[in-house]
Amino acid sequence: MDRAYKEVQQITLAVDCIIFGFNNNQLEVLLIHRGFEPEKERWSLMGGFVGNREDLDAAAHRILHDLSGLEDVYMEQVRTFGKADRDPYERVVSTTYSALILKERYKAELIAQYRARWFSIDDLPNLIFDHKQMIVSALNRLRRRVRTVPIVFNLLPKKFTLPQLQKLYEGILGEELDKRNFRKKLNTMDFLVKLDEKDMSGSRKGAYYYQFDEKKYDRDTNFNI
Amino acid sequence: MDRAYKEVQQITLAVDCIIFGFNNNQLEVLLIHRGFEPEKERWSLMGGFVGNREDLDAAAHRILHDLSGLEDVYMEQVRTFGKADRDPYERVVSTTYSALILKERYKAELIAQYRARWFSIDDLPNLIFDHKQMIVSALNRLRRRVRTVPIVFNLLPKKFTLPQLQKLYEGILGEELDKRNFRKKLNTMDFLVKLDEKDMSGSRKGAYYYQFDEKKYDRDTNFNI
DNA sequence: CAATTAGGTGTTAAGTTAACACTTATTTCT
DNA sequence: AGAAATAAGTGTTAACTTAACACCTAATTG
């Protein structure tokens, strides 16, 4: 590799993924259990190193794919953690990415392989390094973003019900919402399409399925919860 | 340097600073003219490389200090640019920081030394690499932040007038604000303290000076413009 | 057929934002 | 000395948004 800035020190660059999922009406993150040293028996985010010729975003997608089997996942960069001593074993600067996935799509066999587990965001285990802070900053970002950008639909199946959607918002925001006000607001958004079909699993009455119509959204990108 | 993750490739890590200032009732950024190859005669952000044992935030402050003479400057990390080919001369990943400085404190001799110049944000010159995008993302972040956090006072002298403050907000947000509504809102914020003294330079009548009282703000951190 | 359960539906008061025009203090000009 | 000029300073109202609140409905179970 030829180098233009020859005298400059180089640094190990990592990506850590905060993988959010919605399960049991709760917002959860997927963590992996370290069965190896260093920091054996503790939990960590899914992470990996950035290749020298690899786009940073591409590294995030590669790492998520290797560890989850998922492609085409919605991801956003959150921020970069660069304290010199954040990893006590070596200087590593890490850029975090937040990923929104559908739990059902996550390959179960990988859970076993990586000793992964879903944790509710308000019941996190002991995490290595600054991974707790990383989750907190990703969650804060998510809380801001879901109010103005329709990204929550990445956490739901194509067809979902309004009670589901409300529970999801409540899980993300960490507060209860008024059912009537919530539905009133969503009703003004034309890109939320009501289907003729009902989900009968959650109640006797059944709840109508809805779908997010991306094309309709692109025509009128107003979104505000 | 001992390395725990031995097989991993390392990457040159840089910091680029988007230095905002408020001059002539306009929001401006400070750029440096490259009098050397590569990319001679083009403009760029102030940047530098991150040392192997240096905190990322510390690197940003060091670079700003070296090039501006300023310490204790308000800075925030914006985001990390990591396209493999963003710098055509070598793979460099760059984390951007946005700095809010008071133009009067910037040492004039450094302007000459680095061939630096202030540019209005809506009249930027041709910039190297992805520096234009960096400015855009820093500006977008600034526009969001100034509405909920009292950071604009870093761009003004200790004593400032309300007409000045309004012009500053208008410069940042890129839109005109209603004078009466603006002042009504600020009047509800107790941490903005009116002094008995007037600035007579801008008008015949003179405008009262105000000060931002950090202690009062800390007691009641409501802020919303 | 009564009881149970979660889904679904509107109205009003309170608060916030947006729109708008005149008076005042001081300097400069004649 | 007084008139003209200039930017600073000041309140009210309508429009809109948000928050609070309770009952009926559809389907299943016993």
PDB file of N, CA and C in Angstrom, chain A residues 75-130:
ATOM      1  N   MET A  75     -29.765   0.763   8.467  1.00  0.00           N
ATOM      2  CA  MET A  75     -28.700   1.146   9.414  1.00  0.00           C
ATOM      3  C   MET A  75     -28.405   2.629   9.304  1.00  0.00           C
ATOM      4  N   GLU A  76     -28.043   3.208  10.422  1.00  0.00           N
ATOM      5  CA  GLU A  76     -27.612   4.600  10.443  1.00  0.00           C
ATOM      6  C   GLU A  76     -26.368   4.712  11.306  1.00  0.00           C
ATOM      7  N   GLN A  77     -25.439   5.526  10.874  1.00  0.00           N
ATOM      8  CA  GLN A  77     -24.290   5.799  11.727  1.00  0.00           C
ATOM      9  C   GLN A  77     -24.736   6.617  12.928  1.00  0.00           C
ATOM     10  N   VAL A  78     -24.211   6.310  14.090  1.00  0.00           N
ATOM     11  CA  VAL A  78     -24.576   7.067  15.283  1.00  0.00           C
ATOM     12  C   VAL A  78     -23.459   8.028  15.655  1.00  0.00           C
ATOM     13  N   ARG A  79     -22.384   7.538  16.221  1.00  0.00           N
ATOM     14  CA  ARG A  79     -21.255   8.413  16.487  1.00  0.00           C
ATOM     15  C   ARG A  79     -20.003   7.581  16.682  1.00  0.00           C
ATOM     16  N   THR A  80     -18.863   8.263  16.803  1.00  0.00           N
ATOM     17  CA  THR A  80     -17.592   7.576  16.892  1.00  0.00           C
ATOM     18  C   THR A  80     -17.014   7.738  18.285  1.00  0.00           C
ATOM     19  N   PHE A  81     -16.625   6.623  18.862  1.00  0.00           N
ATOM     20  CA  PHE A  81     -16.058   6.602  20.211  1.00  0.00           C
ATOM     21  C   PHE A  81     -14.544   6.498  20.084  1.00  0.00           C
ATOM     22  N   GLY A  82     -13.852   7.495  20.621  1.00  0.00           N
ATOM     23  CA  GLY A  82     -12.427   7.565  20.336  1.00  0.00           C
ATOM     24  C   GLY A  82     -11.519   7.802  21.518  1.00  0.00           C
ATOM     25  N   LYS A  83     -11.982   7.535  22.724  1.00  0.00           N
ATOM     26  CA  LYS A  83     -11.084   7.666  23.886  1.00  0.00           C
ATOM     27  C   LYS A  83      -9.917   6.717  23.705  1.00  0.00           C
ATOM     28  N   ALA A  84      -8.716   7.190  24.030  1.00  0.00           N
ATOM     29  CA  ALA A  84      -7.521   6.388  23.785  1.00  0.00           C
ATOM     30  C   ALA A  84      -7.562   5.071  24.563  1.00  0.00           C
ATOM     31  N   ASP A  85      -8.181   5.077  25.737  1.00  0.00           N
ATOM     32  CA  ASP A  85      -8.150   3.870  26.571  1.00  0.00           C
ATOM     33  C   ASP A  85      -9.488   3.131  26.608  1.00  0.00           C
ATOM     34  N   ARG A  86     -10.353   3.381  25.626  1.00  0.00           N
ATOM     35  CA  ARG A  86     -11.682   2.756  25.713  1.00  0.00           C
ATOM     36  C   ARG A  86     -11.622   1.230  25.600  1.00  0.00           C
ATOM     37  N   ASP A  87     -10.695   0.736  24.824  1.00  0.00           N
ATOM     38  CA  ASP A  87     -10.419  -0.697  24.793  1.00  0.00           C
ATOM     39  C   ASP A  87      -9.069  -0.880  25.476  1.00  0.00           C
ATOM     40  N   PRO A  88      -9.024  -1.519  26.641  1.00  0.00           N
ATOM     41  CA  PRO A  88      -7.771  -1.581  27.405  1.00  0.00           C
ATOM     42  C   PRO A  88      -6.714  -2.464  26.759  1.00  0.00           C
ATOM     43  N   TYR A  89      -7.114  -3.247  25.742  1.00  0.00           N
ATOM     44  CA  TYR A  89      -6.139  -4.169  25.152  1.00  0.00           C
ATOM     45  C   TYR A  89      -5.384  -3.555  23.996  1.00  0.00           C
ATOM     46  N   GLU A  90      -6.027  -2.635  23.298  1.00  0.00           N
ATOM     47  CA  GLU A  90      -5.341  -1.972  22.193  1.00  0.00           C
ATOM     48  C   GLU A  90      -6.109  -0.714  21.853  1.00  0.00           C
ATOM     49  N   ARG A  91      -5.425   0.262  21.291  1.00  0.00           N
ATOM     50  CA  ARG A  91      -6.106   1.460  20.831  1.00  0.00           C
ATOM     51  C   ARG A  91      -7.010   1.090  19.671  1.00  0.00           C
ATOM     52  N   VAL A  92      -8.297   1.274  19.879  1.00  0.00           N
ATOM     53  CA  VAL A  92      -9.279   1.029  18.827  1.00  0.00           C
ATOM     54  C   VAL A  92     -10.287   2.163  18.841  1.00  0.00           C
ATOM     55  N   VAL A  93     -10.456   2.783  17.717  1.00  0.00           N
ATOM     56  CA  VAL A  93     -11.523   3.781  17.571  1.00  0.00           C
ATOM     57  C   VAL A  93     -12.715   3.067  16.942  1.00  0.00           C
ATOM     58  N   SER A  94     -13.893   3.284  17.499  1.00  0.00           N
ATOM     59  CA  SER A  94     -15.051   2.541  17.002  1.00  0.00           C
ATOM     60  C   SER A  94     -16.196   3.458  16.617  1.00  0.00           C
ATOM     61  N   THR A  95     -16.690   3.245  15.407  1.00  0.00           N
ATOM     62  CA  THR A  95     -17.874   3.968  14.942  1.00  0.00           C
ATOM     63  C   THR A  95     -19.086   3.069  15.137  1.00  0.00           C
ATOM     64  N   THR A  96     -20.125   3.629  15.743  1.00  0.00           N
ATOM     65  CA  THR A  96     -21.312   2.820  16.008  1.00  0.00           C
ATOM     66  C   THR A  96     -22.369   3.035  14.938  1.00  0.00           C
ATOM     67  N   TYR A  97     -23.094   1.956  14.655  1.00  0.00           N
ATOM     68  CA  TYR A  97     -24.211   1.986  13.731  1.00  0.00           C
ATOM     69  C   TYR A  97     -25.416   1.374  14.430  1.00  0.00           C
ATOM     70  N   SER A  98     -26.548   2.004  14.211  1.00  0.00           N
ATOM     71  CA  SER A  98     -27.767   1.475  14.775  1.00  0.00           C
ATOM     72  C   SER A  98     -28.524   0.751  13.673  1.00  0.00           C
ATOM     73  N   ALA A  99     -28.958  -0.485  13.947  1.00  0.00           N
ATOM     74  CA  ALA A  99     -29.652  -1.304  12.945  1.00  0.00           C
ATOM     75  C   ALA A  99     -31.037  -1.647  13.468  1.00  0.00           C
ATOM     76  N   LEU A 100     -32.022  -1.546  12.589  1.00  0.00           N
ATOM     77  CA  LEU A 100     -33.391  -1.905  12.961  1.00  0.00           C
ATOM     78  C   LEU A 100     -33.769  -3.166  12.222  1.00  0.00           C
ATOM     79  N   ILE A 101     -33.956  -4.262  12.943  1.00  0.00           N
ATOM     80  CA  ILE A 101     -34.252  -5.517  12.252  1.00  0.00           C
ATOM     81  C   ILE A 101     -35.546  -6.127  12.768  1.00  0.00           C
ATOM     82  N   LEU A 102     -36.028  -7.050  11.950  1.00  0.00           N
ATOM     83  CA  LEU A 102     -37.237  -7.783  12.277  1.00  0.00           C
ATOM     84  C   LEU A 102     -36.782  -9.082  12.915  1.00  0.00           C
ATOM     85  N   LYS A 103     -37.164  -9.289  14.153  1.00  0.00           N
ATOM     86  CA  LYS A 103     -36.668 -10.448  14.896  1.00  0.00           C
ATOM     87  C   LYS A 103     -36.870 -11.754  14.123  1.00  0.00           C
ATOM     88  N   GLU A 104     -38.031 -11.887  13.467  1.00  0.00           N
ATOM     89  CA  GLU A 104     -38.328 -13.151  12.787  1.00  0.00           C
ATOM     90  C   GLU A 104     -37.338 -13.460  11.668  1.00  0.00           C
ATOM     91  N   ARG A 105     -36.729 -12.435  11.129  1.00  0.00           N
ATOM     92  CA  ARG A 105     -35.800 -12.672  10.024  1.00  0.00           C
ATOM     93  C   ARG A 105     -34.418 -13.091  10.525  1.00  0.00           C
ATOM     94  N   TYR A 106     -34.169 -12.839  11.783  1.00  0.00           N
ATOM     95  CA  TYR A 106     -32.853 -13.183  12.325  1.00  0.00           C
ATOM     96  C   TYR A 106     -32.717 -14.695  12.435  1.00  0.00           C
ATOM     97  N   LYS A 107     -31.659 -15.233  11.853  1.00  0.00           N
ATOM     98  CA  LYS A 107     -31.504 -16.685  11.804  1.00  0.00           C
ATOM     99  C   LYS A 107     -31.224 -17.271  13.187  1.00  0.00           C
ATOM    100  N   ALA A 108     -32.103 -18.159  13.594  1.00  0.00           N
ATOM    101  CA  ALA A 108     -32.029 -18.711  14.943  1.00  0.00           C
ATOM    102  C   ALA A 108     -30.712 -19.436  15.196  1.00  0.00           C
ATOM    103  N   GLU A 109     -30.205 -20.111  14.169  1.00  0.00           N
ATOM    104  CA  GLU A 109     -28.977 -20.885  14.395  1.00  0.00           C
ATOM    105  C   GLU A 109     -27.798 -19.987  14.784  1.00  0.00           C
ATOM    106  N   LEU A 110     -27.869 -18.730  14.318  1.00  0.00           N
ATOM    107  CA  LEU A 110     -26.763 -17.825  14.646  1.00  0.00           C
ATOM    108  C   LEU A 110     -26.805 -17.423  16.115  1.00  0.00           C
ATOM    109  N   ILE A 111     -27.988 -17.391  16.680  1.00  0.00           N
ATOM    110  CA  ILE A 111     -28.123 -17.110  18.107  1.00  0.00           C
ATOM    111  C   ILE A 111     -27.279 -18.108  18.891  1.00  0.00           C
ATOM    112  N   ALA A 112     -27.408 -19.384  18.507  1.00  0.00           N
ATOM    113  CA  ALA A 112     -26.645 -20.419  19.195  1.00  0.00           C
ATOM    114  C   ALA A 112     -25.158 -20.263  18.913  1.00  0.00           C
ATOM    115  N   GLN A 113     -24.827 -20.077  17.637  1.00  0.00           N
ATOM    116  CA  GLN A 113     -23.421 -20.018  17.238  1.00  0.00           C
ATOM    117  C   GLN A 113     -22.667 -18.903  17.979  1.00  0.00           C
ATOM    118  N   TYR A 114     -23.298 -17.748  18.085  1.00  0.00           N
ATOM    119  CA  TYR A 114     -22.609 -16.625  18.733  1.00  0.00           C
ATOM    120  C   TYR A 114     -23.040 -16.446  20.180  1.00  0.00           C
ATOM    121  N   ARG A 115     -23.797 -17.371  20.687  1.00  0.00           N
ATOM    122  CA  ARG A 115     -24.321 -17.228  22.028  1.00  0.00           C
ATOM    123  C   ARG A 115     -24.950 -15.843  22.195  1.00  0.00           C
ATOM    124  N   ALA A 116     -25.770 -15.514  21.232  1.00  0.00           N
ATOM    125  CA  ALA A 116     -26.412 -14.203  21.255  1.00  0.00           C
ATOM    126  C   ALA A 116     -27.709 -14.273  22.055  1.00  0.00           C
ATOM    127  N   ARG A 117     -28.160 -13.131  22.502  1.00  0.00           N
ATOM    128  CA  ARG A 117     -29.435 -13.066  23.234  1.00  0.00           C
ATOM    129  C   ARG A 117     -30.028 -11.690  23.112  1.00  0.00           C
ATOM    130  N   TRP A 118     -31.353 -11.651  23.063  1.00  0.00           N
ATOM    131  CA  TRP A 118     -32.039 -10.367  23.061  1.00  0.00           C
ATOM    132  C   TRP A 118     -32.225  -9.888  24.494  1.00  0.00           C
ATOM    133  N   PHE A 119     -31.968  -8.587  24.704  1.00  0.00           N
ATOM    134  CA  PHE A 119     -32.187  -7.987  26.028  1.00  0.00           C
ATOM    135  C   PHE A 119     -33.099  -6.785  25.886  1.00  0.00           C
ATOM    136  N   SER A 120     -34.029  -6.698  26.808  1.00  0.00           N
ATOM    137  CA  SER A 120     -34.851  -5.489  26.874  1.00  0.00           C
ATOM    138  C   SER A 120     -33.937  -4.296  27.165  1.00  0.00           C
ATOM    139  N   ILE A 121     -34.220  -3.158  26.547  1.00  0.00           N
ATOM    140  CA  ILE A 121     -33.311  -2.018  26.749  1.00  0.00           C
ATOM    141  C   ILE A 121     -33.336  -1.474  28.167  1.00  0.00           C
ATOM    142  N   ASP A 122     -34.346  -1.828  28.950  1.00  0.00           N
ATOM    143  CA  ASP A 122     -34.213  -1.372  30.333  1.00  0.00           C
ATOM    144  C   ASP A 122     -33.849  -2.507  31.282  1.00  0.00           C
ATOM    145  N   ASP A 123     -33.164  -3.477  30.729  1.00  0.00           N
ATOM    146  CA  ASP A 123     -32.658  -4.560  31.591  1.00  0.00           C
ATOM    147  C   ASP A 123     -31.395  -5.144  30.954  1.00  0.00           C
ATOM    148  N   LEU A 124     -30.405  -4.285  30.767  1.00  0.00           N
ATOM    149  CA  LEU A 124     -29.187  -4.695  30.082  1.00  0.00           C
ATOM    150  C   LEU A 124     -28.219  -5.376  31.044  1.00  0.00           C
ATOM    151  N   PRO A 125     -27.455  -6.334  30.519  1.00  0.00           N
ATOM    152  CA  PRO A 125     -26.454  -6.987  31.370  1.00  0.00           C
ATOM    153  C   PRO A 125     -25.203  -6.119  31.455  1.00  0.00           C
ATOM    154  N   ASN A 126     -24.234  -6.630  32.146  1.00  0.00           N
ATOM    155  CA  ASN A 126     -22.921  -6.016  32.253  1.00  0.00           C
ATOM    156  C   ASN A 126     -22.215  -6.092  30.892  1.00  0.00           C
ATOM    157  N   LEU A 127     -21.825  -4.951  30.366  1.00  0.00           N
ATOM    158  CA  LEU A 127     -21.242  -4.919  29.019  1.00  0.00           C
ATOM    159  C   LEU A 127     -19.776  -4.515  29.047  1.00  0.00           C
ATOM    160  N   ILE A 128     -19.032  -4.981  28.062  1.00  0.00           N
ATOM    161  CA  ILE A 128     -17.609  -4.636  27.995  1.00  0.00           C
ATOM    162  C   ILE A 128     -17.412  -3.185  27.562  1.00  0.00           C
ATOM    163  N   PHE A 129     -16.223  -2.678  27.909  1.00  0.00           N
ATOM    164  CA  PHE A 129     -15.760  -1.369  27.434  1.00  0.00           C
ATOM    165  C   PHE A 129     -16.845  -0.299  27.607  1.00  0.00           C
ATOM    166  N   ASP A 130     -17.049   0.490  26.538  1.00  0.00           N
ATOM    167  CA  ASP A 130     -18.038   1.564  26.584  1.00  0.00           C
ATOM    168  C   ASP A 130     -19.327   1.173  25.851  1.00  0.00           C
TER     169      ASP A 130
END
